[in-house]
Coordinates of C-alpha atoms in Angstrom, one line a residue:
Chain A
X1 CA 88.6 281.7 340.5
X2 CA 86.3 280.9 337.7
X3 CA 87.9 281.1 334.0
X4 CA 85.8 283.8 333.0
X5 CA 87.1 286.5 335.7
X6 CA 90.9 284.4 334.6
X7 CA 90.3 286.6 331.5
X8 CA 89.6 289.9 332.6
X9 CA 93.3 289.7 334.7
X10 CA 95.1 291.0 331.5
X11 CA 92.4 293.7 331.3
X12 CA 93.7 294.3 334.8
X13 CA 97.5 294.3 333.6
X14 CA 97.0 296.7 331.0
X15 CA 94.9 299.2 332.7
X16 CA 98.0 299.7 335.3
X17 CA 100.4 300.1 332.4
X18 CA 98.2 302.2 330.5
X19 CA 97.5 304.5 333.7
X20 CA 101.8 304.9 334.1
X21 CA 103.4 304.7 330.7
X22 CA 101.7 308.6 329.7
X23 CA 103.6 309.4 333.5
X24 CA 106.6 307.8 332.4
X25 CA 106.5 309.3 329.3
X26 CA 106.1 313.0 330.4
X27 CA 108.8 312.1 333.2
X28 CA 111.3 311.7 330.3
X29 CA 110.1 314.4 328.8
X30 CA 110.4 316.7 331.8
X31 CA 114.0 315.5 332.5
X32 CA 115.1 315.9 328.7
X33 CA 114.0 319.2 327.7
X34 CA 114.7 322.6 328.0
X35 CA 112.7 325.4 330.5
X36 CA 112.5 329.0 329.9
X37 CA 109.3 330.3 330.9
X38 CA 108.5 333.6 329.8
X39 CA 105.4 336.0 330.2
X40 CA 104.1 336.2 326.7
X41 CA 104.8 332.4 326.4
X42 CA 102.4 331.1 329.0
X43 CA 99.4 333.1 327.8
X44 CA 96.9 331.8 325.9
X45 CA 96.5 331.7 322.6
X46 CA 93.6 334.4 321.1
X47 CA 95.3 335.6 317.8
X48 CA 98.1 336.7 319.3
X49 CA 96.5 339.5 321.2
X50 CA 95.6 339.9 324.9
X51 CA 92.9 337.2 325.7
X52 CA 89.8 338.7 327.3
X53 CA 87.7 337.3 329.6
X54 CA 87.7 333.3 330.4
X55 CA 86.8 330.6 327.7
X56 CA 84.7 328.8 330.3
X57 CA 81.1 330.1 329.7
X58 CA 77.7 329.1 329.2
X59 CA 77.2 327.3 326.2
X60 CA 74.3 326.8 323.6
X61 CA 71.1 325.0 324.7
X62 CA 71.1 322.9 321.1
X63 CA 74.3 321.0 323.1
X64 CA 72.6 320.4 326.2
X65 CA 69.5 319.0 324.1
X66 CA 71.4 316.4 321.8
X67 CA 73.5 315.5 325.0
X68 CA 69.7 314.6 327.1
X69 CA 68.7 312.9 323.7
X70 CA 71.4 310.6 323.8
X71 CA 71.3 309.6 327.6
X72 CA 67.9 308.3 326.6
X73 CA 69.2 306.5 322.8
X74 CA 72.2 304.9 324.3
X75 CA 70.6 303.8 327.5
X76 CA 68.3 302.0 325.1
X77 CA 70.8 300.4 322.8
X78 CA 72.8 299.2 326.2
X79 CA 69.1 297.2 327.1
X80 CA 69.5 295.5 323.8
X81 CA 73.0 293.7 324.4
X82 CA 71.5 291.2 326.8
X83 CA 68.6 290.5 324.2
X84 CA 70.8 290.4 321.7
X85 CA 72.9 287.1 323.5
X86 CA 69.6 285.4 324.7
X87 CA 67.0 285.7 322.3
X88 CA 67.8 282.6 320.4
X89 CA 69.8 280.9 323.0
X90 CA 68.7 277.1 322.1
X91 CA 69.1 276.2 326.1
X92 CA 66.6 279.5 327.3
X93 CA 64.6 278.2 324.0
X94 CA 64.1 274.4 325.3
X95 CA 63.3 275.3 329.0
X96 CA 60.5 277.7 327.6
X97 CA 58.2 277.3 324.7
X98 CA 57.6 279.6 322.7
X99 CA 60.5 282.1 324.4
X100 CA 61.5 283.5 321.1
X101 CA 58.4 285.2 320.1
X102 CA 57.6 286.5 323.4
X103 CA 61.2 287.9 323.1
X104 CA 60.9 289.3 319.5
X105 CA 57.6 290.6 320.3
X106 CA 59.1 292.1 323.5
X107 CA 61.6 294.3 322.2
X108 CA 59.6 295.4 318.8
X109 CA 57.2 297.2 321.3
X110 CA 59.9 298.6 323.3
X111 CA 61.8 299.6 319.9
X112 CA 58.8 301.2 319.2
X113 CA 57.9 303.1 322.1
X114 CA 61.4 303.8 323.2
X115 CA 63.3 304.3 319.7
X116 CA 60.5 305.0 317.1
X117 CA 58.2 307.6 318.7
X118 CA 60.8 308.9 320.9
X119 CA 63.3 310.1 317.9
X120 CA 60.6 311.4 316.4
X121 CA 59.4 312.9 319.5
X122 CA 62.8 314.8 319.6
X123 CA 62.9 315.2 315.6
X124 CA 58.9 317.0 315.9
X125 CA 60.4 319.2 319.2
X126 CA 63.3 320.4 317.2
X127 CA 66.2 318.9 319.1
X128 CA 68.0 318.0 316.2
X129 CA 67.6 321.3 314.5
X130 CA 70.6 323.8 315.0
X131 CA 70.1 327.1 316.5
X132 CA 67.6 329.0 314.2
Chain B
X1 CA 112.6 266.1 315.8
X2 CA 110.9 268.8 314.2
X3 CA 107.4 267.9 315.4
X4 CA 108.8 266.5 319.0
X5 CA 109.5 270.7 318.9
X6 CA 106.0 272.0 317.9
X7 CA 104.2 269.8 320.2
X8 CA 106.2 272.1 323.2
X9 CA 105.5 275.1 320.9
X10 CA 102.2 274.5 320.4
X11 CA 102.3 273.4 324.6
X12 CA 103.5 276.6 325.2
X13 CA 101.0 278.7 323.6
X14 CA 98.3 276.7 324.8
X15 CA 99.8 277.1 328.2
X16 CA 99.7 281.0 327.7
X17 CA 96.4 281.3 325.7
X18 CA 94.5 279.1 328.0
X19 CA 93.5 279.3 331.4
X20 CA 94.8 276.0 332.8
X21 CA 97.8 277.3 334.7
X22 CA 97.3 280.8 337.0
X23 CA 100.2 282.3 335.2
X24 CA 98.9 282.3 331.3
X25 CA 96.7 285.6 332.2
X26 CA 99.0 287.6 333.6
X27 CA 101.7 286.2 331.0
X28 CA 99.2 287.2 328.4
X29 CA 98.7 290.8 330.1
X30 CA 102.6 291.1 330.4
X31 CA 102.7 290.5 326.6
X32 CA 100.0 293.3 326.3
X33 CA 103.2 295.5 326.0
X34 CA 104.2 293.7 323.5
X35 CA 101.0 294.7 321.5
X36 CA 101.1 297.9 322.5
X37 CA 104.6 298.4 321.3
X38 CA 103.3 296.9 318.1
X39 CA 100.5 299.3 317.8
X40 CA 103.1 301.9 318.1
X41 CA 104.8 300.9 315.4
X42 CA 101.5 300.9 313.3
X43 CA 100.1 303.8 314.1
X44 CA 103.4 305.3 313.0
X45 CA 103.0 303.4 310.1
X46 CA 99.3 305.2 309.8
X47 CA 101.0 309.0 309.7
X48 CA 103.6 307.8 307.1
X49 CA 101.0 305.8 304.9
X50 CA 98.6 309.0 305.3
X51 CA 101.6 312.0 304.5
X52 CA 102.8 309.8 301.6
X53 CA 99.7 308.7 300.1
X54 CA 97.9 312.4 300.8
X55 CA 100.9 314.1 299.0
X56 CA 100.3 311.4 296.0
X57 CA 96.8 312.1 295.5
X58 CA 97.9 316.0 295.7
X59 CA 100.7 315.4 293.4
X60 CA 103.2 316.2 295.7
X61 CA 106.4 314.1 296.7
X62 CA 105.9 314.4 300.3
X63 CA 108.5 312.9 302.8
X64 CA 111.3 312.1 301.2
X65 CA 114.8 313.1 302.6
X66 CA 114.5 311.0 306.2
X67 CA 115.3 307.5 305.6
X68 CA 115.9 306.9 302.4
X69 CA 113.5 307.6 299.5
X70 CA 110.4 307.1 300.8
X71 CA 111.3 309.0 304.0
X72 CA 110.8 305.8 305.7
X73 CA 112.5 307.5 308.9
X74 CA 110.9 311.2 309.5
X75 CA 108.1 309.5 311.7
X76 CA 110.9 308.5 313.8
X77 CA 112.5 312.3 313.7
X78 CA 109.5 313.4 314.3
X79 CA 109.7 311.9 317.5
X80 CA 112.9 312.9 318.6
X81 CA 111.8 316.5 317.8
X82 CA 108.2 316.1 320.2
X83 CA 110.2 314.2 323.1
X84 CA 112.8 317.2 323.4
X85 CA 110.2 319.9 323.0
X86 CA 109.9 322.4 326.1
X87 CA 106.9 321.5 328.1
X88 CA 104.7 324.8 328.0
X89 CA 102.0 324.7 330.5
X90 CA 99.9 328.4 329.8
X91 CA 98.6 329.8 333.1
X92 CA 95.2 330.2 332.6
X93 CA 94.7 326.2 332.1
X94 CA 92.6 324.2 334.5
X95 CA 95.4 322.5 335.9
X96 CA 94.7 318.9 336.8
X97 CA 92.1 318.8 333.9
X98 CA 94.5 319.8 331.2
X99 CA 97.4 317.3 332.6
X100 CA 94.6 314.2 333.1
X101 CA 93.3 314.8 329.5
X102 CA 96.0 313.5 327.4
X103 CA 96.9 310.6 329.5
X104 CA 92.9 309.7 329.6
X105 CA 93.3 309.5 325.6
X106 CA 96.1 307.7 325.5
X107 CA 95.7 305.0 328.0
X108 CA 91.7 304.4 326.8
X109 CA 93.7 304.2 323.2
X110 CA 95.9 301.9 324.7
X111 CA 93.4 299.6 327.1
X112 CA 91.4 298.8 323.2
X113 CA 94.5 297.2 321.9
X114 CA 94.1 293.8 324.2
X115 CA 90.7 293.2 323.5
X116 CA 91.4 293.0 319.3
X117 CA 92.8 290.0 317.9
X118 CA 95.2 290.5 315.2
X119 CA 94.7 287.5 313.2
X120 CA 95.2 284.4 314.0
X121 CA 97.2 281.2 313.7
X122 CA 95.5 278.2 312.6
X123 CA 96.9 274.8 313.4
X124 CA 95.3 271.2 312.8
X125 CA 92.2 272.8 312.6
X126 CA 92.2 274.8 315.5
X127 CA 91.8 278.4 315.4
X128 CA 94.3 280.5 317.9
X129 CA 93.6 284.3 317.6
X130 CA 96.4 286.5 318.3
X131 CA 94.7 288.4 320.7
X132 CA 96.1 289.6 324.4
X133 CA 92.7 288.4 325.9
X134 CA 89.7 287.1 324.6
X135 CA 86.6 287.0 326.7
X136 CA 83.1 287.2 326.1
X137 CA 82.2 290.8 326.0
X138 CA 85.1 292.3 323.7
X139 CA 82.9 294.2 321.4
X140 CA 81.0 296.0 324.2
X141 CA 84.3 296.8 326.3
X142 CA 85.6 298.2 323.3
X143 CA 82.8 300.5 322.9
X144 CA 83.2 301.3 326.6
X145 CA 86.9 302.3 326.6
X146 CA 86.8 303.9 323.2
X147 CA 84.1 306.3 324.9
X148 CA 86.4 307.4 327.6
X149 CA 88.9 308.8 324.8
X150 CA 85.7 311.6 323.8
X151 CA 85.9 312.8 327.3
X152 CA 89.3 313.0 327.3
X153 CA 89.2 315.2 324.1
X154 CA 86.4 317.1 325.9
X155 CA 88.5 317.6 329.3
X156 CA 91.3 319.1 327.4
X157 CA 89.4 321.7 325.5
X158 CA 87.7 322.5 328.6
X159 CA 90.4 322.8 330.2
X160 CA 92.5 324.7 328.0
X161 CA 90.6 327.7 329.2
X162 CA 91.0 329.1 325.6
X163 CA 87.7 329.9 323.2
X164 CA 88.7 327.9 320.3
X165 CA 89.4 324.7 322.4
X166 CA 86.0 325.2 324.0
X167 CA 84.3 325.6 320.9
X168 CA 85.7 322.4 319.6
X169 CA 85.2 320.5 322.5
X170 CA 81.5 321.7 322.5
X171 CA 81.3 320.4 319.2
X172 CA 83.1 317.0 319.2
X173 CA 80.7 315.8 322.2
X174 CA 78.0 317.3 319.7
X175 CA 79.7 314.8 316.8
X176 CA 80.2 312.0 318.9
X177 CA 77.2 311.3 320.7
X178 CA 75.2 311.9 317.6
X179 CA 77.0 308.4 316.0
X180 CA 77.4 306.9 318.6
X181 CA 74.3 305.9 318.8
X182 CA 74.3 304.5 315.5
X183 CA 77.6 302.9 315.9
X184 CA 75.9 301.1 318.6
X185 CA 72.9 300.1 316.2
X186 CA 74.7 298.6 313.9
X187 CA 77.2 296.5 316.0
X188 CA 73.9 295.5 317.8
X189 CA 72.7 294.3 314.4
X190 CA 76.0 292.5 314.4
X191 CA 75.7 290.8 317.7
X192 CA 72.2 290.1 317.1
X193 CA 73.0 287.8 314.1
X194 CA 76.0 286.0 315.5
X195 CA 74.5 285.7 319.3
X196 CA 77.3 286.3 320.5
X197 CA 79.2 289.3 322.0
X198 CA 82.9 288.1 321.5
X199 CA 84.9 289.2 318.5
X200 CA 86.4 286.0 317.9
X201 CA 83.0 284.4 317.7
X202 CA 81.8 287.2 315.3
X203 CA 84.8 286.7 312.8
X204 CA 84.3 282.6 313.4
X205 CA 80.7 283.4 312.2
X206 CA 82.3 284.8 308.6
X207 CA 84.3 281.9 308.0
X208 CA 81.3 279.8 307.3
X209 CA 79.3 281.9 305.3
X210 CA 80.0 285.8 303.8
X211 CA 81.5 288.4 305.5
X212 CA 78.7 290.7 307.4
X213 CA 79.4 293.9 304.8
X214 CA 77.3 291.5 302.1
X215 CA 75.0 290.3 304.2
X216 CA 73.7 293.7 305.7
X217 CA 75.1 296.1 303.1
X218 CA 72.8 299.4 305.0
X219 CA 74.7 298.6 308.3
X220 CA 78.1 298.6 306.8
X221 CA 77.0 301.7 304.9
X222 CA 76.2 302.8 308.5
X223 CA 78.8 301.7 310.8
X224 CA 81.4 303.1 308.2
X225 CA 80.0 306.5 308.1
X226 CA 79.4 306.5 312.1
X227 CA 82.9 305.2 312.4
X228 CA 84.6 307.7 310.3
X229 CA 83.1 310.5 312.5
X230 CA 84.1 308.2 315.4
X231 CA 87.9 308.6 314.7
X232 CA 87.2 312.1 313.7
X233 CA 88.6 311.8 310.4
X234 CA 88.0 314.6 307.7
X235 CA 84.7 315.2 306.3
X236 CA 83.3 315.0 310.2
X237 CA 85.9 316.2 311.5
X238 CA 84.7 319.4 313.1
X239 CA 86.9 319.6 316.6
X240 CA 89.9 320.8 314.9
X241 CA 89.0 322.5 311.6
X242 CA 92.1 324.3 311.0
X243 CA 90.9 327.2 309.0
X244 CA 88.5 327.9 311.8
X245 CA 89.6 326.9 315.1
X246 CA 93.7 327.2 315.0
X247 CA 93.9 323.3 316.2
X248 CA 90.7 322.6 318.1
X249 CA 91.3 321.3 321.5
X250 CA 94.9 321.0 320.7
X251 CA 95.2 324.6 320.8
X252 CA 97.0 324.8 323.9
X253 CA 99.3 322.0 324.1
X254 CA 102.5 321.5 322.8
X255 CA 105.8 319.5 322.8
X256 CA 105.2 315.5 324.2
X257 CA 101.6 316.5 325.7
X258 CA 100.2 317.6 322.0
X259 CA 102.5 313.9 321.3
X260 CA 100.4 311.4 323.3
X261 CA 97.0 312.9 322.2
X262 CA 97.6 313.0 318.7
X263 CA 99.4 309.4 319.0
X264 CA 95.7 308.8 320.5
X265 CA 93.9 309.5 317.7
X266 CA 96.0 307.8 315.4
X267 CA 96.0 305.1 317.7
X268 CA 92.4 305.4 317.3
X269 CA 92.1 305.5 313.4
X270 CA 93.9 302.1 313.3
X271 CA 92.0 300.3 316.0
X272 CA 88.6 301.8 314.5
X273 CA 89.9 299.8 310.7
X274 CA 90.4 296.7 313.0
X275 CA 87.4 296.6 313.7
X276 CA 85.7 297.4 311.0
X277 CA 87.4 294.2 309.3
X278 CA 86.9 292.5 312.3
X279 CA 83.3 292.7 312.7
X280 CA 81.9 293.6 308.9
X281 CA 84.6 292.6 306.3
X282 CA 85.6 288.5 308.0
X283 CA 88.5 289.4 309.8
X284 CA 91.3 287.1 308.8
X285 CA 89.0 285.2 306.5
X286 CA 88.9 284.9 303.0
X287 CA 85.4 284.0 301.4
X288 CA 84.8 280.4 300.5
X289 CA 88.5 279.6 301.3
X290 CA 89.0 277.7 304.5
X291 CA 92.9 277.9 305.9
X292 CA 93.5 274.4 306.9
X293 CA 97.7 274.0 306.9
X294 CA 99.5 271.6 308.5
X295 CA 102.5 274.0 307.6
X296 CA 103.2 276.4 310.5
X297 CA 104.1 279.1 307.6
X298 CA 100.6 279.0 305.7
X299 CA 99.3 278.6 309.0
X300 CA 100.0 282.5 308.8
X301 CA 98.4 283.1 306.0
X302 CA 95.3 284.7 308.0
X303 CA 97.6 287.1 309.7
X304 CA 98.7 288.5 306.3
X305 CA 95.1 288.6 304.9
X306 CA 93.9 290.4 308.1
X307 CA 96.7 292.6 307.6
X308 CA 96.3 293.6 303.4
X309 CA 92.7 294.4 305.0
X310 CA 93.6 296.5 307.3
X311 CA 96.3 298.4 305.6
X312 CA 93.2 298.9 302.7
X313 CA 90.4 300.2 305.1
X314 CA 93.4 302.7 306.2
X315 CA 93.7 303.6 303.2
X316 CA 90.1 304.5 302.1
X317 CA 89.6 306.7 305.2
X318 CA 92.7 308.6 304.2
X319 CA 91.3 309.0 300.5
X320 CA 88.2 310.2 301.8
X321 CA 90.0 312.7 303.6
X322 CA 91.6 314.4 300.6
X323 CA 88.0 313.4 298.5
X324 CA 85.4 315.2 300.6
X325 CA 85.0 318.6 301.8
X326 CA 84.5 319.3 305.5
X327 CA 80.7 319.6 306.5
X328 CA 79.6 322.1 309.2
X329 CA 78.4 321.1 312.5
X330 CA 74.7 321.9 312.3
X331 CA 75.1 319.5 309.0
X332 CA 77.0 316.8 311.3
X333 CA 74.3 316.7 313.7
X334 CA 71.2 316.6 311.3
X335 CA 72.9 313.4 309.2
X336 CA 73.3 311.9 312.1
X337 CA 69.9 311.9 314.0
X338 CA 68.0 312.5 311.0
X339 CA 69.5 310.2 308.5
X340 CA 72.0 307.5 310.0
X341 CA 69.5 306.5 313.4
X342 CA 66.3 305.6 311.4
X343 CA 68.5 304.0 308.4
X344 CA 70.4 301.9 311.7
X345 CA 66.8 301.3 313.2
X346 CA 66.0 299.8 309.7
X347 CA 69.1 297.9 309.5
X348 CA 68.1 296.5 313.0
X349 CA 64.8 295.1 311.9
X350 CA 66.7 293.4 308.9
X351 CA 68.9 292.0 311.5
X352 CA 66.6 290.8 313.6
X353 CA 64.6 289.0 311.0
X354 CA 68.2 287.5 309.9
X355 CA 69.2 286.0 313.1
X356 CA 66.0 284.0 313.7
X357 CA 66.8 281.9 310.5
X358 CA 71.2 282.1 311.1
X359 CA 73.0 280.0 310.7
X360 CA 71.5 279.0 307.4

């Protein structure tokens, strides 16, 4: 095995401990405490009086809009991690002349396109605005 | 004698912090626990520093009758009294959904802890971080699992089946993705200057120069407000205004579930000040001050100054809490696509323009 996977076993480690330790926890808990359950107890909570209906309904558009808008921002940050590690990597810059220009130049038109007009784009249609 | 005994110290930790035998990762993931335990500890810390230093800004006394004067000990009862609370589950929850939601929180609260180091240990010029694992994507994979946490908040107010709880998870995924985006700007900016995507690296990269909050003031201004509404904390924090919606998506929980997820987002309050020293305010550096001790002790030293940083970024976001009113949700939204994106975009360009000329 190559070192870098080597340091992503602890990663491993963890998740299984941090996937049983809530289980454990709640075990304890289950053994440890008291259980009456009662009819007025188990209902849910709406101001003390009867809850009508479900709480599981449609929801505003203005949600569903931010929520599209930032599938399409944070799919564009995630394109500039790579860039952000290789643009002025001295062995990419050696092998290739002039690399780092072509890289800068690169991105500033996709920051553009992508970032620029398409926030403003979403600002001009009203997606950030709240429910008028 | 004594340095015949910290060459096999210092042999040992190598052993465990490097990757030359195939035991020192899993040792290292074994002492995860260890950190995790420690966080425990500290995010109890957080809820004691936060009741006694809210009820001295209010004027109050606060806890004082647990554990001697300064109620050192109520955390602790506090405990006790959640662990051996009846476990109601209401009927009308989404099963599965509503049990899965607090243990997502928890364990993506937990699975951050590895990737920080907290502080480090420098020896014959050779800097050891005290992290679980180091490796070369830590600031992304911290971004990663800290996301999952916002869905676990999400799945339990969906699945609490009750209005409130859906309301406030409606309007925490509203909150969060609106800065988190420009979370992710301004770390970018980070990465962009340092080249590099690994914490240690980033902090290594203050020790040379000035910490990152002097050198890109906007982004600091940035990544603090985008954090604070990150961790949820007061003026953004909109998924459980009391006044309005009982306890947000906590509504419906109680006992040791209602436990783990607020432990979460303690969890989370200190992990989010970690990293904000980590990556903006030098980490266990001190500017123009290189640690260079021979003496195991001072050798310390950083761990103490990452420590009084930490303990002091704690502190500010609980002062802001008791400073700033709470600002609605269409308010939320508009400062943070209208106001924090384009001033990270800026902050971006400045960066850019930065790292072509680093390291000076």
């Amino acid at each position: 095995m190559t070192d870098a996977i080597l340091d992503y076993i602890p990663i491993a480690v963890m998740l299984v401990f941090a996937l049983i330790i809530p289980f454990v926890i709640m075990f304890i808990v289950k053994q440890i405490t008291p259980r009456n359950p009662a009819r007025f107890k188990n209902t849910t909570y709406e101001g003390g009086k009867d809850p009508i209906g479900e709480a599981q309904v449609r929801f505003n558009v203005s949600y569903y809009l931010l929520a599209i808008v930032f599938v399409l921002f944070d799919v564009e940050v995630l394109f500039l991690y790579p860039w952000a590690v290789c643009y002025k990597n001295s062995v990419v810059m050696e092998a290739i002349p002039g690399f780092q220009l072509a890289a800068v130049g690169a991105m500033t038109i996709f920051l553009i396109i992508a970032l620029v007009i398409g926030d403003a784009y979403a600002w001009k249609k009203g997606a950030f605005t709240w429910t008028r | 004698m004594l340095e015949e005994q910290m060459d096999i110290l210092l042999g040992i930790l190598y052993a465990i912090l490097g990757n030359d035998y195939w035991w020192g990762p899993w040792i290292r993931g074994v002492l995860g626990l260890c950190a995790m335990g420690g966080m425990m500890v500290a995010a109890m810390f957080a809820v004691w520093l936060e009741r006694k230093y809210a009820s001295d800004i209010q004027s109050r006394i606060g806890p004082n009758r647990v554990g001697g004067r300064f109620g050192l000990l109520q955390l602790i009862a506090d405990a006790i009294k959640l662990f051996t609370k009846e476990d109601i589950k209401p009927d009308k929850v989404d099963g599965p959904v509503w049990v899965a939601a607090p243990v997502l929180m928890f364990g993506s609260a937990l699975m951050m802890i590895i990737a920080i180091p907290f502080g480090a240990f420098i020896f014959n010029g050779t800097v050891y971080p005290l992290a679980v694992t180091q490796f070369d994507i830590s600031i992304l994979y911290l971004e990663a699992v800290s996301a999952i946490g916002i869905i676990g908040i999400f799945m339990a107010g969906w699945g609490s089946n009750n209005k409130f709880a859906v309301i406030a998870a409606f309007r925490n995924i509203a909150r969060m993705i609106g800065y988190e985006v420009a979370l992710g700007l301004t770390i970018i900016s980070v990465v962009i200057v340092t080249g590099s995507l690994n914490i240690v690296d980033i902090v290594n990269a203050q020790s040379t120069v000035v910490w990152f909050a002097f050198v890109m003031p906007l982004g600091f201004v940035v990544f603090g407000v985008a954090l604070i509404a990150d961790m949820g904390r007061v003026p953004f924090d909109q998924n459980e205004a009391e006044e309005e919606l009982i306890a947000g998506w906590g509504t419906e929980y109680s006992g040791m579930r209602f436990g783990l997820a607020y432990f979460a987002e303690y969890i989370h309050m200190v992990l989010g000040s970690c990293i904000a020293v980590l990556i903006f305010l030098g980490g266990w550096n001190i500017p123009g001050f290189i640690v260079d001790l021979n003496i195991p002790l001072l050798g310390l030293l950083p761990v103490a100054v990452f420590l009084a940083k930490w303990v002091l970024v704690m502190m500010f976001v609980i002062m802001i809490r008791w400073a700033l009113p709470r600002i609605r949700i269409d308010q939320i939204t508009s400062i943070g696509w209208k106001v924090l994106l384009p001033l990270a975009m800026v902050n971006l360009v400045w960066s850019v323009m930065l790292g072509l000329v680093w390291p000076w």
